[in-house]
Short mmCIF file of C-alpha atoms in Angstrom, two decimals:
data_model
loop_
_atom_site.label_atom_id
_atom_site.label_comp_id
_atom_site.label_asym_id
_atom_site.label_seq_id
_atom_site.Cartn_x
_atom_site.Cartn_y
_atom_site.Cartn_z
CA MET A 1 8.61 -12.62 16.87
CA THR A 2 5.67 -14.95 16.15
CA LEU A 3 2.96 -13.22 14.17
CA HIS A 4 -0.64 -13.56 15.35
CA VAL A 5 -2.70 -14.10 12.18
CA ALA A 6 -6.49 -13.92 11.84
CA VAL A 7 -7.97 -15.90 8.95
CA LEU A 8 -11.14 -13.99 8.07
CA MET A 9 -13.75 -16.39 6.71
CA GLY A 10 -17.51 -16.76 6.53
CA GLY A 11 -18.92 -13.26 6.66
CA LEU A 12 -22.33 -11.98 5.62
CA SER A 13 -22.42 -12.48 1.85
CA ALA A 14 -24.32 -15.00 -0.25
CA GLU A 15 -20.99 -16.80 -0.66
CA ARG A 16 -20.59 -17.47 3.07
CA GLU A 17 -20.49 -21.26 2.80
CA ILE A 18 -17.82 -21.13 0.09
CA SER A 19 -15.76 -18.77 2.21
CA LEU A 20 -15.93 -21.14 5.17
CA MET A 21 -14.74 -24.01 2.97
CA SER A 22 -11.85 -21.96 1.59
CA GLY A 23 -11.03 -20.55 5.02
CA ARG A 24 -10.69 -23.94 6.65
CA ASN A 25 -8.22 -25.01 3.96
CA VAL A 26 -6.18 -21.82 4.38
CA LEU A 27 -6.19 -22.11 8.17
CA GLU A 28 -5.02 -25.73 8.05
CA ALA A 29 -2.22 -24.83 5.64
CA LEU A 30 -1.00 -21.95 7.80
CA VAL A 31 -1.04 -24.03 10.97
CA ARG A 32 0.92 -26.80 9.21
CA GLN A 33 3.57 -24.19 8.41
CA GLY A 34 3.82 -23.24 12.07
CA VAL A 35 1.91 -19.98 11.79
CA ASN A 36 -0.02 -18.84 14.88
CA ALA A 37 -3.29 -18.55 12.93
CA HIS A 38 -6.88 -18.55 14.13
CA ALA A 39 -10.29 -18.45 12.42
CA PHE A 40 -12.23 -15.18 12.62
CA ASP A 41 -15.79 -14.89 11.32
CA PRO A 42 -16.97 -11.26 10.93
CA ALA A 43 -20.57 -12.49 11.02
CA LYS A 44 -20.04 -13.63 14.61
CA HIS A 45 -17.40 -11.22 15.89
CA ASP A 46 -17.01 -7.46 15.66
CA LEU A 47 -13.99 -6.45 13.59
CA ALA A 48 -12.82 -4.32 16.52
CA GLU A 49 -11.91 -7.57 18.28
CA LEU A 50 -9.02 -7.96 15.86
CA LYS A 51 -7.34 -4.98 17.49
CA LYS A 52 -8.34 -5.96 21.01
CA LYS A 53 -6.93 -9.47 20.57
CA ARG A 54 -3.72 -8.02 19.10
CA TYR A 55 -3.76 -9.71 15.72
CA ASP A 56 -0.73 -8.70 13.65
CA ARG A 57 -2.01 -9.75 10.24
CA ALA A 58 -5.30 -10.62 8.52
CA PHE A 59 -5.51 -13.33 5.88
CA LEU A 60 -8.66 -12.48 3.91
CA ILE A 61 -10.55 -15.44 2.55
CA LEU A 62 -13.96 -13.76 2.63
CA HIS A 63 -15.99 -14.07 -0.56
CA GLY A 64 -18.39 -11.56 -2.08
CA ARG A 65 -19.84 -8.45 -0.51
CA TYR A 66 -18.58 -7.25 2.88
CA GLY A 67 -15.38 -9.16 2.14
CA GLU A 68 -14.13 -8.41 -1.35
CA ASP A 69 -15.75 -5.02 -1.93
CA GLY A 70 -13.40 -2.78 0.06
CA THR A 71 -15.46 -2.61 3.25
CA VAL A 72 -13.32 -4.99 5.34
CA GLN A 73 -10.19 -3.65 3.66
CA GLY A 74 -11.09 -0.12 4.75
CA ALA A 75 -11.75 -1.21 8.33
CA LEU A 76 -8.39 -2.99 8.49
CA GLU A 77 -6.66 0.08 7.05
CA THR A 78 -8.08 2.27 9.82
CA MET A 79 -6.97 -0.25 12.46
CA GLY A 80 -3.49 -0.47 10.96
CA ILE A 81 -3.66 -4.23 10.42
CA PRO A 82 -1.91 -5.45 7.23
CA TYR A 83 -3.97 -7.85 5.12
CA THR A 84 -3.68 -10.08 2.07
CA GLY A 85 -5.11 -9.30 -1.34
CA SER A 86 -6.07 -6.08 -3.06
CA GLY A 87 -6.56 -2.71 -1.41
CA VAL A 88 -9.70 -0.65 -0.87
CA MET A 89 -9.96 0.93 -4.32
CA ALA A 90 -9.25 -2.21 -6.34
CA SER A 91 -11.59 -4.29 -4.18
CA ALA A 92 -14.45 -1.79 -4.41
CA LEU A 93 -14.10 -1.37 -8.15
CA CYS A 94 -13.65 -5.04 -9.06
CA MET A 95 -16.64 -6.15 -6.99
CA ASP A 96 -18.82 -3.78 -9.01
CA LYS A 97 -19.16 -5.33 -12.46
CA LEU A 98 -20.90 -2.32 -13.98
CA ARG A 99 -18.38 0.28 -12.85
CA THR A 100 -15.46 -1.96 -13.79
CA LYS A 101 -16.87 -2.15 -17.29
CA LEU A 102 -17.42 1.61 -17.42
CA VAL A 103 -13.83 2.29 -16.36
CA TRP A 104 -12.43 -0.22 -18.81
CA THR A 105 -14.52 1.12 -21.68
CA ALA A 106 -13.39 4.67 -20.91
CA SER A 107 -9.79 3.42 -20.85
CA GLY A 108 -10.05 1.64 -24.19
CA ILE A 109 -10.01 -1.91 -22.81
CA PRO A 110 -12.25 -4.34 -24.76
CA THR A 111 -15.22 -5.74 -22.82
CA PRO A 112 -18.56 -7.22 -23.96
CA ARG A 113 -21.43 -4.84 -24.64
CA HIS A 114 -23.89 -4.47 -21.79
CA LEU A 115 -27.11 -2.81 -20.67
CA VAL A 116 -28.43 -1.95 -17.22
CA LEU A 117 -31.77 -3.67 -16.64
CA THR A 118 -34.78 -2.53 -14.63
CA ALA A 119 -38.24 -4.02 -14.07
CA SER A 120 -39.56 -1.76 -16.84
CA SER A 121 -36.91 -2.68 -19.44
CA ASN A 122 -38.12 -3.49 -22.95
CA TRP A 123 -37.00 -7.12 -23.15
CA ALA A 124 -37.33 -7.39 -26.92
CA SER A 125 -35.14 -4.30 -27.35
CA VAL A 126 -32.53 -5.70 -24.95
CA ALA A 127 -32.34 -8.95 -26.92
CA LYS A 128 -32.15 -7.06 -30.22
CA GLU A 129 -29.35 -4.77 -29.05
CA LEU A 130 -27.16 -7.40 -27.37
CA GLY A 131 -28.18 -10.46 -29.33
CA LEU A 132 -28.90 -13.94 -28.00
CA PRO A 133 -27.68 -15.72 -26.03
CA LEU A 134 -26.90 -13.11 -23.41
CA ILE A 135 -26.01 -13.21 -19.72
CA VAL A 136 -28.06 -11.53 -16.97
CA LYS A 137 -26.25 -10.99 -13.69
CA PRO A 138 -26.32 -9.05 -10.41
CA ALA A 139 -23.64 -6.37 -10.46
CA HIS A 140 -22.21 -7.13 -7.01
CA GLU A 141 -22.18 -10.91 -6.65
CA GLY A 142 -19.55 -13.56 -7.38
CA SER A 143 -19.43 -17.33 -7.86
CA SER A 144 -22.11 -17.14 -10.58
CA ILE A 145 -24.79 -16.37 -7.96
CA GLY A 146 -27.95 -14.98 -9.55
CA ILE A 147 -26.62 -15.41 -13.09
CA THR A 148 -28.75 -16.74 -15.93
CA LYS A 149 -27.82 -17.59 -19.50
CA VAL A 150 -30.73 -16.30 -21.57
CA THR A 151 -31.51 -17.87 -24.94
CA SER A 152 -34.94 -16.34 -25.64
CA VAL A 153 -36.77 -13.08 -25.05
CA ALA A 154 -39.31 -14.91 -22.88
CA ARG A 155 -36.56 -15.85 -20.41
CA LEU A 156 -35.34 -12.28 -19.88
CA ARG A 157 -37.95 -11.15 -17.34
CA PRO A 158 -37.52 -14.18 -15.01
CA ALA A 159 -33.74 -13.90 -15.39
CA TYR A 160 -33.93 -10.26 -14.29
CA ALA A 161 -36.16 -11.22 -11.34
CA ALA A 162 -33.66 -13.87 -10.21
CA ALA A 163 -30.75 -11.42 -10.37
CA ALA A 164 -32.73 -8.63 -8.68
CA LYS A 165 -33.28 -10.88 -5.66
CA CYS A 166 -29.51 -10.69 -5.11
CA ASP A 167 -28.86 -7.08 -6.07
CA PRO A 168 -30.94 -4.05 -7.09
CA LEU A 169 -28.36 -3.32 -9.80
CA VAL A 170 -28.68 -5.85 -12.63
CA ILE A 171 -26.88 -5.91 -15.97
CA ALA A 172 -27.27 -7.87 -19.19
CA GLU A 173 -24.14 -8.68 -21.11
CA LYS A 174 -23.55 -9.98 -24.62
CA GLY A 175 -22.95 -13.71 -24.42
CA VAL A 176 -19.45 -14.89 -25.28
CA MET A 177 -19.87 -18.52 -26.23
CA GLY A 178 -16.67 -20.51 -26.38
CA GLY A 179 -14.03 -22.11 -24.20
CA GLU A 180 -13.69 -21.02 -20.56
CA TYR A 181 -10.29 -20.43 -19.00
CA THR A 182 -9.00 -19.16 -15.66
CA VAL A 183 -5.64 -17.57 -14.91
CA GLY A 184 -4.33 -16.78 -11.43
CA ILE A 185 -1.98 -13.81 -11.03
CA ILE A 186 0.20 -13.15 -7.98
CA GLY A 187 2.08 -9.88 -8.27
CA ASP A 188 3.82 -10.09 -11.66
CA ASP A 189 3.75 -13.91 -11.73
CA VAL A 190 1.17 -15.47 -14.02
CA MET A 191 0.02 -18.95 -13.02
CA PRO A 192 -0.62 -21.71 -15.59
CA ILE A 193 -3.69 -21.29 -17.77
CA ILE A 194 -6.46 -23.72 -16.84
CA LYS A 195 -9.22 -24.63 -19.27
CA ILE A 196 -12.55 -25.57 -17.65
CA GLU A 197 -14.92 -27.94 -19.40
CA PRO A 198 -18.19 -28.18 -17.41
CA ALA A 199 -20.34 -31.29 -17.73
CA THR A 200 -23.44 -29.11 -18.09
CA GLU A 201 -24.18 -26.15 -20.37
CA TRP A 202 -22.08 -23.67 -18.42
CA TYR A 203 -19.89 -23.37 -15.33
CA ASP A 204 -22.52 -22.31 -12.79
CA TYR A 205 -22.50 -22.24 -8.97
CA GLU A 206 -23.40 -25.93 -8.66
CA ALA A 207 -20.64 -26.95 -11.06
CA LYS A 208 -18.10 -24.80 -9.22
CA TYR A 209 -18.82 -25.93 -5.68
CA ASN A 210 -21.32 -28.77 -5.31
CA ARG A 211 -20.40 -31.16 -8.11
CA ASP A 212 -17.12 -32.69 -9.22
CA ASP A 213 -17.85 -33.33 -12.87
CA ALA A 214 -16.03 -30.42 -14.54
CA ILE A 215 -12.82 -31.25 -16.38
CA LYS A 216 -9.92 -28.87 -15.67
CA LEU A 217 -6.99 -28.97 -18.07
CA ARG A 218 -3.78 -27.27 -16.94
CA ASP A 219 -1.09 -25.63 -19.08
CA VAL A 220 -3.33 -25.29 -22.12
CA LEU A 221 -2.46 -23.14 -25.13
CA PHE A 222 -4.95 -20.28 -25.25
CA MET A 223 -5.70 -19.18 -28.80
CA VAL A 224 -7.07 -15.64 -28.89
CA HIS A 225 -9.35 -14.81 -31.82
CA ALA A 226 -9.09 -11.07 -31.24
CA LYS A 227 -5.62 -10.20 -30.08
CA PRO A 228 -3.68 -6.94 -29.73
CA LYS A 229 -2.33 -5.82 -33.10
CA ASP A 230 1.23 -5.52 -31.79
CA ASP A 231 3.38 -5.75 -28.67
CA GLU A 232 2.85 -2.07 -27.95
CA GLN A 233 -0.94 -2.46 -27.82
CA ALA A 234 -0.61 -5.59 -25.68
CA ALA A 235 1.58 -3.70 -23.21
CA THR A 236 -0.88 -0.80 -23.22
CA TRP A 237 -3.79 -3.12 -22.42
CA LYS A 238 -1.87 -4.68 -19.54
CA GLN A 239 -0.96 -1.26 -18.13
CA LEU A 240 -4.55 -0.09 -18.45
CA VAL A 241 -5.90 -3.16 -16.67
CA ASP A 242 -3.32 -2.86 -13.88
CA GLY A 243 -3.85 0.87 -13.59
CA THR A 244 -7.64 1.06 -13.74
CA LEU A 245 -7.95 -1.77 -11.21
CA ALA A 246 -5.34 -0.21 -8.91
CA ALA A 247 -2.78 -2.98 -9.57
CA PRO A 248 -4.06 -5.65 -7.18
CA ASP A 249 -1.39 -8.04 -5.90
CA THR A 250 -3.45 -11.20 -6.09
CA TRP A 251 -6.20 -11.63 -8.62
CA GLU A 252 -7.75 -13.95 -11.14
CA VAL A 253 -8.81 -13.41 -14.72
CA ALA A 254 -11.60 -15.39 -16.35
CA LEU A 255 -11.28 -15.70 -20.10
CA SER A 256 -14.01 -16.79 -22.46
CA SER A 257 -12.86 -17.26 -26.02
CA GLY A 258 -15.48 -16.06 -28.47
CA ALA A 259 -16.49 -18.82 -30.85
CA ASP A 260 -17.40 -16.22 -33.47
CA LYS A 261 -14.12 -15.09 -35.07
CA LYS A 262 -15.79 -11.83 -36.12
CA GLU A 263 -15.66 -10.72 -32.51
CA THR A 264 -13.20 -7.88 -32.01
CA TRP A 265 -12.36 -8.50 -28.35
CA GLU A 266 -11.76 -11.08 -25.72
CA ARG A 267 -13.78 -11.10 -22.53
CA LEU A 268 -11.66 -10.07 -19.57
CA LEU A 269 -13.34 -10.09 -16.17
CA VAL A 270 -11.67 -10.01 -12.82
CA GLU A 271 -13.23 -12.82 -10.80
CA ASN A 272 -14.95 -11.93 -7.49
#
């Protein structure tokens, strides 16, 4: 039997254009392999059409909200259409940076200190508590959208305003200044570690998608300043991450190695 596959791309999020780029690549690859695949944009078509047109599978290449946050996953679950990627719980949790951090902290998994920001936050107190530089970000966006690296108290208010345009929930996080790495994970298979060296100060949206000046080094040796004290703790951390994030099948971890060796943790964030 030939499966009828819908490649979900585009969507309603701020990352729509990136999703369309990714989706076209996925669609072309599937068609080359002889798969009966077709593009499906939820921004232009009701999801109910997936059932009406008798699609057997959904390949999710949606980015950001309404695509990676459990909403589409839940709709597909109710329609009985199998889909790629993580399930409803993992998607909803991982797309929410604040609640992911709260769950990890409660589970004993190291993560940078953070504060929730509002328009009435005391900016000097925020800088004093987290230190500078720090990162201000919307809680429900990916691809570095709305993120600002803040190096002075005077930049905190405009950084908050920029993030708040994307999301009413904004967080500030202790800056982890050091090398940037990305690791893809499919099931239990860990892909090669890739070190990213941006041409500019940090790996922002423009560097990720609109420029081609970042250097990406594959199969690098990742030296961790703050590592588990033994194999048992390392295994515990892995189980906690898998468990608290509902063991997603396909995910990516962004690692930022702290330049300050006094740091007692590594930054572990599931990429959206």
